[in-house]
PDB file of C-alpha atoms in Angstrom:
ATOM      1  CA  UNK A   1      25.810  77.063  96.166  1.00 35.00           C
ATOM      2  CA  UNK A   2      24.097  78.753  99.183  1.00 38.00           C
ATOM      3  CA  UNK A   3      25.580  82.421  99.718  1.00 43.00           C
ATOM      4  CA  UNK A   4      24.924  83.067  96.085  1.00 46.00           C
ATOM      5  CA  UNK A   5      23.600  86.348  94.993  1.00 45.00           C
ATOM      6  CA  UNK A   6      21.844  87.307  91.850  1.00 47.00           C
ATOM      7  CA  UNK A   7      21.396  91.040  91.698  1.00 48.00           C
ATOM      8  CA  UNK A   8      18.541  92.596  89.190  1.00 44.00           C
ATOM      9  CA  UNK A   9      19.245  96.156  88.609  1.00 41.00           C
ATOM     10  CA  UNK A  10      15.909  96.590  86.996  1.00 37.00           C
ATOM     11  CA  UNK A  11      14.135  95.105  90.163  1.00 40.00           C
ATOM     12  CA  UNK A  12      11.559  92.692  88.052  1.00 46.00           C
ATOM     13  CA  UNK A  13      12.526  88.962  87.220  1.00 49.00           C
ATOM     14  CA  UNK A  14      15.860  87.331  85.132  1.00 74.00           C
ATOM     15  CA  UNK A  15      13.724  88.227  81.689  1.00 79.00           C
ATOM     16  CA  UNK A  16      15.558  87.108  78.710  1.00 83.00           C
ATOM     17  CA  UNK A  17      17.188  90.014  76.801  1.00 87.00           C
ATOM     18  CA  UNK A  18      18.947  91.711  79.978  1.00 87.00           C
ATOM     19  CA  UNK A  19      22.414  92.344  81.317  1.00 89.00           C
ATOM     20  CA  UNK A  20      22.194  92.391  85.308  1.00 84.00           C
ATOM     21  CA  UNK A  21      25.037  92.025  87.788  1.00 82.00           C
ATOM     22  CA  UNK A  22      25.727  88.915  89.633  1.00 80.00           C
ATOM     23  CA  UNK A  23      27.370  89.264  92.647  1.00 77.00           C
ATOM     24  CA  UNK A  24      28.852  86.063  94.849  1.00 69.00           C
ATOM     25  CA  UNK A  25      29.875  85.652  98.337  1.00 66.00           C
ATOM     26  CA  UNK A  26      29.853  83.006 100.482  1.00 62.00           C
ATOM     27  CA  UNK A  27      29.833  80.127  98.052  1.00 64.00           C
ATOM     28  CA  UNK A  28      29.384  76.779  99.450  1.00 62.00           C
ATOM     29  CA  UNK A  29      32.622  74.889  98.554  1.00 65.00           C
ATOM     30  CA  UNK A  30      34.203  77.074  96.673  1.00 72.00           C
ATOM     31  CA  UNK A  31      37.414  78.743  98.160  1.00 70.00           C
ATOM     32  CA  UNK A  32      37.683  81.818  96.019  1.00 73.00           C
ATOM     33  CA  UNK A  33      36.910  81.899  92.474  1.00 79.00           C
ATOM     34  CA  UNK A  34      38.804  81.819  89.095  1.00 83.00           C
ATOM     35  CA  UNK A  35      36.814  81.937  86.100  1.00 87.00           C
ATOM     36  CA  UNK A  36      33.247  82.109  86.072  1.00 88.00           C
ATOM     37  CA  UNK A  37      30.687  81.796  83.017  1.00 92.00           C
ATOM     38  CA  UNK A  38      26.893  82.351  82.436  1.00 89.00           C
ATOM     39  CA  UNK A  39      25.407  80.645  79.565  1.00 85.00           C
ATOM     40  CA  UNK A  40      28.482  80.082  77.808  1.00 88.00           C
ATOM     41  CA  UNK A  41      29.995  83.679  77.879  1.00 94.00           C
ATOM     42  CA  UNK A  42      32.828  84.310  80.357  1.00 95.00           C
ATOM     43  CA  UNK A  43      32.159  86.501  82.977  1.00 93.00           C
ATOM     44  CA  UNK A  44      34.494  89.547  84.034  1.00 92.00           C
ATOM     45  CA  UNK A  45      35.130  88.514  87.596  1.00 86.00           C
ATOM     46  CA  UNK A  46      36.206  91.598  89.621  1.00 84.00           C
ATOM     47  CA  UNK A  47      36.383  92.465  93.566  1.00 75.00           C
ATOM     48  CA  UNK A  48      38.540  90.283  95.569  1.00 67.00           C
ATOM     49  CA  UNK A  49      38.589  86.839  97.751  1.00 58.00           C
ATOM     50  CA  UNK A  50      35.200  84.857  97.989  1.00 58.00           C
ATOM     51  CA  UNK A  51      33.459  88.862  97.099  1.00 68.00           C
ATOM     52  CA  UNK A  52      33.333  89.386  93.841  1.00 75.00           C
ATOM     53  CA  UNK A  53      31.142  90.806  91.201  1.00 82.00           C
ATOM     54  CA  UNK A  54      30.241  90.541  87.494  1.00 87.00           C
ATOM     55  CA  UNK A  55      28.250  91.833  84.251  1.00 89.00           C
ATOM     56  CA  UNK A  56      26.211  88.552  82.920  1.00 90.00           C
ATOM     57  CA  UNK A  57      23.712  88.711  80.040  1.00 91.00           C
ATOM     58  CA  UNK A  58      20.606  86.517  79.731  1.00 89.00           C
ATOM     59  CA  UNK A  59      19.298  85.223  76.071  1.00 89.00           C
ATOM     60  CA  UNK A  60      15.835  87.407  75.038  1.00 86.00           C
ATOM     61  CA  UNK A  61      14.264  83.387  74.227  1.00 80.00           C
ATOM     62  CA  UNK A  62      15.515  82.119  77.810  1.00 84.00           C
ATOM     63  CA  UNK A  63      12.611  80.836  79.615  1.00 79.00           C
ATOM     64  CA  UNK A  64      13.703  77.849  81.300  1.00 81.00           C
ATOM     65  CA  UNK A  65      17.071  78.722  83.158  1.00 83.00           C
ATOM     66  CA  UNK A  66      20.749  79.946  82.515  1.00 86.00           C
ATOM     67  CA  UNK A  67      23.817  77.932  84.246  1.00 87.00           C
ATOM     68  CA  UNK A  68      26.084  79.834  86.693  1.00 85.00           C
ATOM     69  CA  UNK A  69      29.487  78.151  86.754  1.00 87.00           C
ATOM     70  CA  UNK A  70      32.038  79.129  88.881  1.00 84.00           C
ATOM     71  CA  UNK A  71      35.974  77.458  89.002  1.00 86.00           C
ATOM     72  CA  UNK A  72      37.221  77.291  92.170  1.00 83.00           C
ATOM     73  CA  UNK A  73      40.304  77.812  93.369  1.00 80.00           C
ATOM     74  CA  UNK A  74      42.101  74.439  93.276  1.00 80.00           C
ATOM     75  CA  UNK A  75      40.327  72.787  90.288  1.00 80.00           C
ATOM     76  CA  UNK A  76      36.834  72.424  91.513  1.00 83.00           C
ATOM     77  CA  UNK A  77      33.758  73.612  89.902  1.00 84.00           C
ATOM     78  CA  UNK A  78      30.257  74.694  91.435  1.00 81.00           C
ATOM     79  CA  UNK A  79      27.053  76.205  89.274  1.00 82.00           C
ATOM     80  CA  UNK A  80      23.801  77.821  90.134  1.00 78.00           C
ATOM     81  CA  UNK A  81      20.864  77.754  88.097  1.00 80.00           C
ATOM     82  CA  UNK A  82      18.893  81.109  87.891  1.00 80.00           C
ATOM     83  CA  UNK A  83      15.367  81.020  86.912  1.00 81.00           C
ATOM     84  CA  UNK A  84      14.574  82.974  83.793  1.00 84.00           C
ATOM     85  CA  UNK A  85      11.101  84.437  82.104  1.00 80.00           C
ATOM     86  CA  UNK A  86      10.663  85.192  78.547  1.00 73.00           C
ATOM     87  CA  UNK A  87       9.795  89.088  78.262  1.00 69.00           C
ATOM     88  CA  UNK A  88       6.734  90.379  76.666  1.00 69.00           C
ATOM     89  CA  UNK A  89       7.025  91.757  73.295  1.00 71.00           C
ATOM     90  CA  UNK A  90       4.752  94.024  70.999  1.00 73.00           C
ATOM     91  CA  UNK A  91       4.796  92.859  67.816  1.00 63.00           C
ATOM     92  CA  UNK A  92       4.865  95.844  64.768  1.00 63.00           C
ATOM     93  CA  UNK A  93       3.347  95.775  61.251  1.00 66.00           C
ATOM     94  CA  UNK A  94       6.061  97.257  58.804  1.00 62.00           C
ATOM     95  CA  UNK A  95       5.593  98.092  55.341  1.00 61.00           C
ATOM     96  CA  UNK A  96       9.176  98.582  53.312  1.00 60.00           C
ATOM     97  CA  UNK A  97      10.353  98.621  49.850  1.00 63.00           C
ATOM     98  CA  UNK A  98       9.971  94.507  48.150  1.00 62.00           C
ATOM     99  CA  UNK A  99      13.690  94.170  47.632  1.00 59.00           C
ATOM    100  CA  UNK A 100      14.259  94.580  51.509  1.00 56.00           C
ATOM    101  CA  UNK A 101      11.163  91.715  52.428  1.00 56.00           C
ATOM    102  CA  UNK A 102      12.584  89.550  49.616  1.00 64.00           C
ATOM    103  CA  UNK A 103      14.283  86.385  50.367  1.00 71.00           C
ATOM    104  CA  UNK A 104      17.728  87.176  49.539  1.00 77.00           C
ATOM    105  CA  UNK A 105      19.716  85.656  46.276  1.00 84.00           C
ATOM    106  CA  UNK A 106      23.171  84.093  47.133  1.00 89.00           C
ATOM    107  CA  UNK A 107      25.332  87.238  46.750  1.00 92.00           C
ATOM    108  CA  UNK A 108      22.999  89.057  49.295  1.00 91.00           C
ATOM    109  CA  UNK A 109      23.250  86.310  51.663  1.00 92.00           C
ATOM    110  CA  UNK A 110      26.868  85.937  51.477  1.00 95.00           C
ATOM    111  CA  UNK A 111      26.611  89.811  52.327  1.00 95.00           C
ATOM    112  CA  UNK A 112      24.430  89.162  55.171  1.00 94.00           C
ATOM    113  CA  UNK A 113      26.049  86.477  56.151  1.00 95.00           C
ATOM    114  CA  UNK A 114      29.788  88.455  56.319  1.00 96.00           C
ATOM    115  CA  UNK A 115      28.536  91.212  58.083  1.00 97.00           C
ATOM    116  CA  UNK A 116      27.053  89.435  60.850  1.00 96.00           C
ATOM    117  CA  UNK A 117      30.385  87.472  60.710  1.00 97.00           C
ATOM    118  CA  UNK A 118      32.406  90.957  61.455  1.00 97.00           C
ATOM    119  CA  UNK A 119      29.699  92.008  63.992  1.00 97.00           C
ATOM    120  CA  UNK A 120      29.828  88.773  65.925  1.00 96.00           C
ATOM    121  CA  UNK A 121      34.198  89.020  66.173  1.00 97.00           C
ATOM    122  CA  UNK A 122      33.449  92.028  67.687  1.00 98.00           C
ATOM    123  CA  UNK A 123      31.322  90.792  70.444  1.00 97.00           C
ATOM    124  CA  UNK A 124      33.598  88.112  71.184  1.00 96.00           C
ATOM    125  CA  UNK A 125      36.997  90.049  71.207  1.00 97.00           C
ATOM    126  CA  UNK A 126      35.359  92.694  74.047  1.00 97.00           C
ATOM    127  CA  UNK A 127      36.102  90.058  76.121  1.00 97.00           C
ATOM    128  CA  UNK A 128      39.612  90.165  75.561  1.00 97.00           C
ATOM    129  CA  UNK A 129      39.288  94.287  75.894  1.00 97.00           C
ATOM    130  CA  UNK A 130      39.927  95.366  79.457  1.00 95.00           C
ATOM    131  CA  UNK A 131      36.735  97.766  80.704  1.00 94.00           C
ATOM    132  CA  UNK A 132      36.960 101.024  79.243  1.00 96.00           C
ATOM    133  CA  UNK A 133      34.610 102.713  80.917  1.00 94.00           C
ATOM    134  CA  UNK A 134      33.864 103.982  84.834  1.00 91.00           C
ATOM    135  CA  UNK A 135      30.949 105.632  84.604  1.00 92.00           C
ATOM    136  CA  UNK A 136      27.366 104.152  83.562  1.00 93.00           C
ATOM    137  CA  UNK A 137      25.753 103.718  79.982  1.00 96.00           C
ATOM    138  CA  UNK A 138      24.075 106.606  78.518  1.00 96.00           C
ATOM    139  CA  UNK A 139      21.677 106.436  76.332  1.00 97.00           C
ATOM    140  CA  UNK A 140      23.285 107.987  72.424  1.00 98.00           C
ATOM    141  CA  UNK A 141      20.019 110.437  72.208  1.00 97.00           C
ATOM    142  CA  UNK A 142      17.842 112.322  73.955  1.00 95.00           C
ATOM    143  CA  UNK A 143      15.055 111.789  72.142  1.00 96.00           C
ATOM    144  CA  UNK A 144      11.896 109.842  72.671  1.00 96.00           C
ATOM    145  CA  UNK A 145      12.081 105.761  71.950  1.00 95.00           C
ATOM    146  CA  UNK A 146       9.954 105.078  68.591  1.00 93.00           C
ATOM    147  CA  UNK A 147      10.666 101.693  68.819  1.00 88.00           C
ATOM    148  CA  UNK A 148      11.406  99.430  72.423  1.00 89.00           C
ATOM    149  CA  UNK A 149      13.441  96.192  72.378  1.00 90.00           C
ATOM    150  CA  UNK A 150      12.091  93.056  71.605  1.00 85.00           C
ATOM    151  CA  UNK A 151       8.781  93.308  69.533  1.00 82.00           C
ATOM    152  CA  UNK A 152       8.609  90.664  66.449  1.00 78.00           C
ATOM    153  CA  UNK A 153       8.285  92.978  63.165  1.00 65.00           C
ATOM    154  CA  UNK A 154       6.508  91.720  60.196  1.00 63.00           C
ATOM    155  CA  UNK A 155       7.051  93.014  57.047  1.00 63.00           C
ATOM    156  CA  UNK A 156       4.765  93.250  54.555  1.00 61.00           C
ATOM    157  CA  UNK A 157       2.894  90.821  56.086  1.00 62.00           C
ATOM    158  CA  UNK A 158       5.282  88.311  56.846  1.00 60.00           C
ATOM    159  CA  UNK A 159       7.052  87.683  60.818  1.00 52.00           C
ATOM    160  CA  UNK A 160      10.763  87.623  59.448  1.00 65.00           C
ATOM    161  CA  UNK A 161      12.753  89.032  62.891  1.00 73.00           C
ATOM    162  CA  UNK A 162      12.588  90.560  66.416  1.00 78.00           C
ATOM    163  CA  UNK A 163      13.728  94.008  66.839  1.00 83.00           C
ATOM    164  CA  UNK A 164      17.049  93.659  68.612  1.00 90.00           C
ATOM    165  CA  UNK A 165      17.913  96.889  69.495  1.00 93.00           C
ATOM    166  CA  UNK A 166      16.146 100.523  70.208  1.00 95.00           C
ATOM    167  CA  UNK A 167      14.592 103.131  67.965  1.00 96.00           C
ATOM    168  CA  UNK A 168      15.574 106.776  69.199  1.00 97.00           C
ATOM    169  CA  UNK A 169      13.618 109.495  67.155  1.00 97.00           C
ATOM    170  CA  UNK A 170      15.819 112.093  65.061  1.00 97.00           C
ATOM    171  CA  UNK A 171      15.758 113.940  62.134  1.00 97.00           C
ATOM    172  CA  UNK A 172      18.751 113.795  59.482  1.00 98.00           C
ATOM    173  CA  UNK A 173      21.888 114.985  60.529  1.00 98.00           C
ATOM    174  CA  UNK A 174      20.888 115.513  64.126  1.00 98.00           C
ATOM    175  CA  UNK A 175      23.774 114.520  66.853  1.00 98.00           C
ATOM    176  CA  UNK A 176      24.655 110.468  67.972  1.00 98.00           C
ATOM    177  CA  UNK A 177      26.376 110.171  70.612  1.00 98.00           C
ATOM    178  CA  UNK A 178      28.637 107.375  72.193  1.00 98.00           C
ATOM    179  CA  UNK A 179      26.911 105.788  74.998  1.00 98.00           C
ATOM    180  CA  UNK A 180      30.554 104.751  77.221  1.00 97.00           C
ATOM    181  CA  UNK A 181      33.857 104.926  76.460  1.00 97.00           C
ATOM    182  CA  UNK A 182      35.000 102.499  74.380  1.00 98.00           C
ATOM    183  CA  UNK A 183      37.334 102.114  70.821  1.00 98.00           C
ATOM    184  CA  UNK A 184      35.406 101.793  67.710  1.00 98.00           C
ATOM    185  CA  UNK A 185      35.651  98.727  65.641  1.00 98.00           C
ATOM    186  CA  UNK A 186      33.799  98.738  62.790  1.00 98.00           C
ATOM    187  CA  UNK A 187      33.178 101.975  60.534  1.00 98.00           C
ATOM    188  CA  UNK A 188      31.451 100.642  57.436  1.00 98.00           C
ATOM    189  CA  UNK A 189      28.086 100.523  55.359  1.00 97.00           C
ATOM    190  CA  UNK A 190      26.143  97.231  56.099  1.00 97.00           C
ATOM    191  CA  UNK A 191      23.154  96.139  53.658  1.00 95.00           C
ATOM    192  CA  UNK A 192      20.705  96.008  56.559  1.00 94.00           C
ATOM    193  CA  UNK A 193      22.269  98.860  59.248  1.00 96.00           C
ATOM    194  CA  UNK A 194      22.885 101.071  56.733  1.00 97.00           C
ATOM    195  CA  UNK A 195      26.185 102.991  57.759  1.00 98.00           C
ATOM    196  CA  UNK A 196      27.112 101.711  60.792  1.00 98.00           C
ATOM    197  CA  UNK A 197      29.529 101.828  64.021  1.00 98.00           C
ATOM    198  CA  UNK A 198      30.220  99.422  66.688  1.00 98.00           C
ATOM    199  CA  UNK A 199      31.787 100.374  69.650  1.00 98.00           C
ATOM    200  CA  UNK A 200      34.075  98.166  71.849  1.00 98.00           C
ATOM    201  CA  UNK A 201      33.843  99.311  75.320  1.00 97.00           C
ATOM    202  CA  UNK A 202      35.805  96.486  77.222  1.00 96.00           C
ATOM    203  CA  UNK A 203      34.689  93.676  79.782  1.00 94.00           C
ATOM    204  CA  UNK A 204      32.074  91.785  76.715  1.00 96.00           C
ATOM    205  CA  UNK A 205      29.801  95.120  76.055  1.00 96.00           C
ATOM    206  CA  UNK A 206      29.534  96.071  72.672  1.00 98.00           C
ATOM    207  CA  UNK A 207      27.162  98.719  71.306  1.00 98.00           C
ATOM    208  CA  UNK A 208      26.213  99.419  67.918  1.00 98.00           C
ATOM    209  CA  UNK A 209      24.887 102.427  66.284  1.00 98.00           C
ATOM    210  CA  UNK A 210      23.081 102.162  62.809  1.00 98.00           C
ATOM    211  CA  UNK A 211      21.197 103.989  60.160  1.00 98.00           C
ATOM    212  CA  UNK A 212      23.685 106.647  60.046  1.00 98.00           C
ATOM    213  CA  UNK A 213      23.700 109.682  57.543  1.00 98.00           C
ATOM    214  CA  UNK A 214      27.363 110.093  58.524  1.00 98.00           C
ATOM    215  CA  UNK A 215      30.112 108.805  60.827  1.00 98.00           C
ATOM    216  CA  UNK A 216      32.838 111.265  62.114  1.00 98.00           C
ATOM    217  CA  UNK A 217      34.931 108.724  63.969  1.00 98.00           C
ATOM    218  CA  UNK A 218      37.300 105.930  62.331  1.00 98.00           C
ATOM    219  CA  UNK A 219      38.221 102.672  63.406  1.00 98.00           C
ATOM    220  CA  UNK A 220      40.738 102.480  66.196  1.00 98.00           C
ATOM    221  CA  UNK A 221      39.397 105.220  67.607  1.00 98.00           C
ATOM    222  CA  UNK A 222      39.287 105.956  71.134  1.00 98.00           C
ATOM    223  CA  UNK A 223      35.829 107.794  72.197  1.00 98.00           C
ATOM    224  CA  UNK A 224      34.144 109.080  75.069  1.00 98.00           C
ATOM    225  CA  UNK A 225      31.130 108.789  77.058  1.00 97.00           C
ATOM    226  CA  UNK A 226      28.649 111.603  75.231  1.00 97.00           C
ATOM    227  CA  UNK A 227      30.717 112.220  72.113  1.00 98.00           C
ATOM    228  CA  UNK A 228      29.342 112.592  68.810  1.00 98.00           C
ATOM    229  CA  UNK A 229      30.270 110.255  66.940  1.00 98.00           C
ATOM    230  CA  UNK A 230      27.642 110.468  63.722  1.00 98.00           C
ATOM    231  CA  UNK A 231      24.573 111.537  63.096  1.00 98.00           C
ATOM    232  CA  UNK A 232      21.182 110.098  62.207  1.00 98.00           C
ATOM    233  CA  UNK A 233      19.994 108.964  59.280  1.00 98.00           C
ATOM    234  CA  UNK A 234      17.857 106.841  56.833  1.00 97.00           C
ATOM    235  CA  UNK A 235      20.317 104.700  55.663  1.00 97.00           C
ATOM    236  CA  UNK A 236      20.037 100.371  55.077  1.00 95.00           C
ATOM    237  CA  UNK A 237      16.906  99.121  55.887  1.00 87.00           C
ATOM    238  CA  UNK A 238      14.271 101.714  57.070  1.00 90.00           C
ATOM    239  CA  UNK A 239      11.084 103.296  57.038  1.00 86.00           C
ATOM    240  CA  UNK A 240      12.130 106.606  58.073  1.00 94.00           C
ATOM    241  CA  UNK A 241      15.389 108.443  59.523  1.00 97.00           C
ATOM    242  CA  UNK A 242      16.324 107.262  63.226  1.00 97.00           C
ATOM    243  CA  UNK A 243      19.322 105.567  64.895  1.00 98.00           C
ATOM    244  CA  UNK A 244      18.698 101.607  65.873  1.00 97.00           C
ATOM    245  CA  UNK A 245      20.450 101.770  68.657  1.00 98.00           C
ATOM    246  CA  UNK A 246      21.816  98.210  69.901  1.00 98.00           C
ATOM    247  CA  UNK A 247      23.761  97.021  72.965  1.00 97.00           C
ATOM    248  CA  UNK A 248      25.902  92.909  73.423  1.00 97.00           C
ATOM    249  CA  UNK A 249      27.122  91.645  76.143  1.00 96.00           C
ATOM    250  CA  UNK A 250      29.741  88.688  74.132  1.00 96.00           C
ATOM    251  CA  UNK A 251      27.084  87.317  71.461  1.00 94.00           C
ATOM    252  CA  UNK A 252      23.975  87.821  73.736  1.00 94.00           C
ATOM    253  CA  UNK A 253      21.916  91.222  72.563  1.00 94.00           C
ATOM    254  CA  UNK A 254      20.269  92.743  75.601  1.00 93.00           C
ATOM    255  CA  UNK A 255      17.682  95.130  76.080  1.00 92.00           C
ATOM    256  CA  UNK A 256      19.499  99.025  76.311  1.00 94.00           C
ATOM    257  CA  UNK A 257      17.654 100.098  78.909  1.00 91.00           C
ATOM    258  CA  UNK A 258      18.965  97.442  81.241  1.00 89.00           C
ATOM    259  CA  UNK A 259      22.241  98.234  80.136  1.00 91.00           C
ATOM    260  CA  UNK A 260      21.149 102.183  81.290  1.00 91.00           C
ATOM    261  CA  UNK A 261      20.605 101.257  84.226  1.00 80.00           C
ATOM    262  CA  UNK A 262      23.347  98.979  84.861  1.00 74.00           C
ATOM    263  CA  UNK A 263      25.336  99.822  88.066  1.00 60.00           C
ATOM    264  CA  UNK A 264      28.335  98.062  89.457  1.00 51.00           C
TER     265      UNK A 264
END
C-alpha cells in the first residue's frame, strides 16, 4: 500500500497501549476510501478524496503487528501491517484490605462482570457518537502522576492486573475535571472504581474518571473541556484518595498521555 502514512504523535515506536493518528494518501490501488479499521475497531475516516486522516488505538500486549484495512471505493480492499513493540512497564507492590485481593464469590463476579459489561457498551457506542470535541485532551488534574499507565500491580503478593489507567494525586474533595467535551454515560458506584463517570466524547474515545468522593454531573449530560465534574476521592478499591484516571479508544485502553498529546 505504498503512499501509506503512519503518524506517531509521541515520536517513539507503535508501543502497545497508544492512540496515534494514521494518516493515508496515495494508496496503491485504492481510489478513495470508505471504511477503514485497525485491529478490529472502525476508524473515523475524515478529510477528503485519497487524503484522509484518523484516530487508531494499538492493544498495550501488541508486539507482533496490528492490520490496517482500508475499503476502497468500488468494493476492493487493501491493508497495511504496522509494526508494533510491547511498552515497558514498572510493576508496583500493593498492600489492600483481604476482601479486595480475594477471589471473588459468584454474586461479586456477576457484579464485576455487569459493570465491565456497561463500561464496554460505552466504548463501543462512541463510535456511533459524532466527535464532540475540537480542541485537544486535557489532562482532569493538575496534579503530579502517582501512578503511570501500564505497570502490573500485585496485591498482597499476588500479580492479579495491569494498571490501565493514570493515578493523579489529590486530596478529598479537591476539583476533577472533564478532559474534552463529551456527554456523560454512566454516573454510578462500581465495586472496583468506586463512584465513577464515563464520558462519551464522540469518534470511539471514551474516558473514565474513578474513585470519586462525589459526582456533580448526571447522565445525559453535556460537559465541557475543563469542567468540574466531581471531585476526588477514596472510594472502590484503593489505598489512598486519588482519581484513576482512564482513557478508550472503542474497547482498546490507551495510555492518557498519548491521548494528551494527540493532535489532528
Amino acid at each position: 500500500m505504498a503512499g501509506t502514512i503512519v503518524r506517531i504523535p509521541l515520536g517513539g515506536a507503535t508501543e502497545g497501549g497508544r492512540i496515534f493518528g494514521v494518516e493515508a494518501s496515495g494508496i496503491a490501488g485504492c481510489n478513495g476510501v470508505t471504511a477503514a479499521s485497525l485491529g478490529g475497531e472502525p476508524l473515523h475516516l475524515a478529510g477528503s478524496g485519497a487524503d484522509l486522516h484518523a484516530f487508531a488505538g494499538i492493544p498495550i500486549d501488541s508486539s507482533r503487528g496490528i492490520t490496517l484495512r482500508l475499503q476502497c471505493v468500488g468494493g476492493g480492499t487493501t491493508s497495511l501491517r504496522i509494526p508494533t513493540a510491547a511498552g515497558s512497564y514498572r510493576m508496583e507492590r500493593l498492600q489492600v484490605a483481604p476482601r479486595f485481593s480475594a477471589p471473588p464469590d459468584s454474586a461479586l463476579s456477576a457484579r464485576l462482570a455487569r459493570e465491565s459489561a456497561r463500561a464496554a457498551q460505552v466504548s463501543r457506542a462512541a463510535h456511533d457518537t459524532p466527535p464532540l470535541f475540537e480542541q485537544p485532551f486535557a489532562r482532569p488534574r493538575p496534579s503530579r502522576i502517582t501512578s503511570p499507565f501500564g505497570g502490573g500491580r500485585m496485591f498482597n503478593g499476588t500479580v492479579t492486573s495491569r494498571h490501565m489507567g493514570t493515578d493523579f494525586a489529590g486530596a478529598v474533595g479537591t476539583p476533577v475535571a472533564a478532559s474534552n467535551r463529551g456527554v456523560v454515560r454512566i454516573v454510578d458506584a462500581f465495586y472496583l472504581g468506586g463512584n465513577v463517570i464515563y464520558i462519551d466524547h464522540g469518534a470511539g474515545i471514551v474516558t473514565a474518571y474513578l474513585h470519586l468522593s462525589k459526582q456533580l454531573v448526571a447522565v445525559g449530560d453535556t460537559v465541557q473541556r475543563g469542567q468540574t465534574i466531581g471531585q476526588v476521592g477514596a472510594s472502590g478499591r484503593v489505598t489512598g484518595p486519588h482519581l484513576h484516571f482512564i482513557a478508550r479508544y472503542g474497547q482498546i485502553t490507551v495510555d492518557p498521555a498519548s491521548l494528551f498529546s494527540l493532535v489532528e
